[in-house]
Coordinates of C-alpha atoms in Angstrom, one line a residue:
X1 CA -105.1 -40.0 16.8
X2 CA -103.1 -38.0 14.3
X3 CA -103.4 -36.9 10.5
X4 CA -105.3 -39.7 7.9
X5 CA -102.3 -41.1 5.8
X6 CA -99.9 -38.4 6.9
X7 CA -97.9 -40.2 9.9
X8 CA -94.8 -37.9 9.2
X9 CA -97.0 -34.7 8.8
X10 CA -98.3 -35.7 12.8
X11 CA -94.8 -36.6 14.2
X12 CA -93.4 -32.8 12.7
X13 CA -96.4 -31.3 14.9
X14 CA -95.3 -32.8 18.1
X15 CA -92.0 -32.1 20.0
X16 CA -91.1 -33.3 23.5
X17 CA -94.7 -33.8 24.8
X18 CA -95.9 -30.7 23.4
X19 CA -98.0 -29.8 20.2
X20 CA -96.5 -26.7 17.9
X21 CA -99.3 -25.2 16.4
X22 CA -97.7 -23.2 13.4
X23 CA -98.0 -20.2 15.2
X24 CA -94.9 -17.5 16.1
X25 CA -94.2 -15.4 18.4
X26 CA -91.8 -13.3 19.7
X27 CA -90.6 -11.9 23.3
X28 CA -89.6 -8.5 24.1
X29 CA -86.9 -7.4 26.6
X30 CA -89.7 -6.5 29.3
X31 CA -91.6 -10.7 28.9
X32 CA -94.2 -9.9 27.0
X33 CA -95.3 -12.3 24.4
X34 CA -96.2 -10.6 20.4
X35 CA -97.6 -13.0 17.8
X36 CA -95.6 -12.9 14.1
X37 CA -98.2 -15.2 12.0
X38 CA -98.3 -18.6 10.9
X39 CA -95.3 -20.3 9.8
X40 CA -96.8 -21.0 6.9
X41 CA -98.5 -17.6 6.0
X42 CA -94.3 -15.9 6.6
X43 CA -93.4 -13.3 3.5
X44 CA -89.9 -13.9 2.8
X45 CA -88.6 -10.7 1.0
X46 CA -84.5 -9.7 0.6
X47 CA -83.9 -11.8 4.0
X48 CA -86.7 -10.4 6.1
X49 CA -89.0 -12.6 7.3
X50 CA -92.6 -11.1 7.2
X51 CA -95.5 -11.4 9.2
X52 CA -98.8 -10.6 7.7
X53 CA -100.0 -9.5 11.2
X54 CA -97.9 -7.0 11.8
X55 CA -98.2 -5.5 8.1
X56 CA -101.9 -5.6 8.3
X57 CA -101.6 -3.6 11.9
X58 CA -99.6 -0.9 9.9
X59 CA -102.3 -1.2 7.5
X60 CA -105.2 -0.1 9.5
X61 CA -103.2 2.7 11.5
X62 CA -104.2 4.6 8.6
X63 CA -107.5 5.9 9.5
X64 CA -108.9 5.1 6.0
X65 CA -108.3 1.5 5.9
X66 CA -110.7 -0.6 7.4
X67 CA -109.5 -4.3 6.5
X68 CA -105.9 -5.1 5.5
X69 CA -104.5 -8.5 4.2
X70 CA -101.5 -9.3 2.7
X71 CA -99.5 -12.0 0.4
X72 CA -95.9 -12.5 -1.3
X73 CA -95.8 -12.0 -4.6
X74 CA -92.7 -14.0 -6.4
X75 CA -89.5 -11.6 -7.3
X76 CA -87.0 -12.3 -9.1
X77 CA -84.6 -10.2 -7.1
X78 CA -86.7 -10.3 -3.6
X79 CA -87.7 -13.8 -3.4
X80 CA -90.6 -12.2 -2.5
X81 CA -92.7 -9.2 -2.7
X82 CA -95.2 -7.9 0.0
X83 CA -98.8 -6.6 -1.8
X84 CA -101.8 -5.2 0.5
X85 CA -105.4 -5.5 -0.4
X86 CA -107.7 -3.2 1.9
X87 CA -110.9 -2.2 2.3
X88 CA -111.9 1.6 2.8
X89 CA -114.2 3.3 6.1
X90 CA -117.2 5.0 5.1
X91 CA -116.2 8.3 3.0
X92 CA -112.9 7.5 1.8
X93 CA -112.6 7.2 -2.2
X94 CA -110.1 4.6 -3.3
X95 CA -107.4 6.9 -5.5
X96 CA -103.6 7.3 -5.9
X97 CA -103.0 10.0 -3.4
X98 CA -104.6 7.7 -0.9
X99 CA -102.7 5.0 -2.2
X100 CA -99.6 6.6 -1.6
X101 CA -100.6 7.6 2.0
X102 CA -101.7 4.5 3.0
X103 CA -98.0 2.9 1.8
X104 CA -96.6 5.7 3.4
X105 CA -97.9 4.7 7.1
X106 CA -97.3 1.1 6.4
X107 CA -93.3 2.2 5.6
X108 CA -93.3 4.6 8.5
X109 CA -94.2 2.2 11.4
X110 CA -92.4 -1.0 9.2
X111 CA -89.7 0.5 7.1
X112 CA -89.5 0.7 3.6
X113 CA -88.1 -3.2 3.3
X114 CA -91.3 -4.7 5.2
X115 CA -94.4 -2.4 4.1
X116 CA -96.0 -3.2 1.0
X117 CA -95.2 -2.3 -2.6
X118 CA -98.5 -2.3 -3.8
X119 CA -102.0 -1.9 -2.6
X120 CA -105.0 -2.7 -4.2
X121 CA -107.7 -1.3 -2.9
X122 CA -111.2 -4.0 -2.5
X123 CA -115.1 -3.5 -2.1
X124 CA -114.4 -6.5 0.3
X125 CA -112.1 -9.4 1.3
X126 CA -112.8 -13.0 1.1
X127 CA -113.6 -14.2 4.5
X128 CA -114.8 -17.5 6.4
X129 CA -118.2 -17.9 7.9
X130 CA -116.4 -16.8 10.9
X131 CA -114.9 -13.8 9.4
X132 CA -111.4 -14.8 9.1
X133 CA -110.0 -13.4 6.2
X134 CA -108.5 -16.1 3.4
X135 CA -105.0 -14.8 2.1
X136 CA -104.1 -18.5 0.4
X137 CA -107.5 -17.4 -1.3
X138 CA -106.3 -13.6 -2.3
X139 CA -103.0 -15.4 -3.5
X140 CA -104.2 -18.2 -5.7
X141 CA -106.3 -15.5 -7.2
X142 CA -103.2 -13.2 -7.8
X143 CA -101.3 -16.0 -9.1
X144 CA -103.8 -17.9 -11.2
X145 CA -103.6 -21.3 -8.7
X146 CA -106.1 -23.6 -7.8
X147 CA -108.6 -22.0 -5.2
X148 CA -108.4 -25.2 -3.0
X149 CA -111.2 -25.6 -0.9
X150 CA -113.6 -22.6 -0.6
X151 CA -116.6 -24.6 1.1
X152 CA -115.7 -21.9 4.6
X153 CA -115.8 -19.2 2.0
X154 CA -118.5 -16.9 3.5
X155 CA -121.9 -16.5 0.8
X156 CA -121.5 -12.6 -0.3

């Protein structure tokens, strides 16, 4: 078992008998457990370290978001720069006072150093069969990089 060709890839994914999946978490003061993201999905913007999760949650507090995915954009100052793409509900028109509200809720429950600078707003999001949506796919886009492997890309 382990990863084709990759021996040093497996042994990083295996610590003391026990398999670390990418995932983080964090615990509060009362034991609960809250998931941050992937590892490898973390925005890292003027020292924070940023979860898409918990952006996208702030995201679709605002009752006319209906789907919510971030990436980093590069900064030269930042590092890196949080940007939103969302999808509206049913009888919400994409425009700039909406824009504005829908950063606004995102820098009330985040603050202004977490929530987004920019949203764009989508017809729809590029998803798995499954539904998961692809950010690496939103950001390659953004940035003009390779696509990778779309063959889980959902037929639209």
């Amino acid at each position: 078992r382990g990863y084709l060709n990759e021996e040093e890839r497996y042994n990083k994914c295996f610590a003391g008998g026990w398999y670390l999946s990418g995932d983080l978490a964090s615990k509060d003061e009362d034991g609960y457990f809250w998931f941050i993201g992937r590892a490898d999905d973390l925005i890292k913007s003027a020292g924070h370290l940023i979860g898409p999760f918990e952006v996208e949650s702030a995201l679709i507090a605002h009752p006319a978001v209906a789907e919510a995915a971030v990436i980093g954009l590069p900064d030269e100052t930042a590092g890196e720069v949080v940007k939103a793409y969302v999808t509206l509900n049913p009888g919400f028109e994409a425009d700039e006072t909406l824009r504005k509200a829908v950063i606004a809720t995102a820098r009330k429950k985040l603050g202004p150093a977490v929530a987004p600078r920019q949203v764009e707003f989508r017809k729809s999001l590029p998803k798995t069969r499954s539904g998961k949506i692809m950010r690496r796919l939103l950001k390659a886009r953004e940035l003009g990089l390779p696509e990778g492997d779309t063959s889980t890309l959902e037929n639209t």
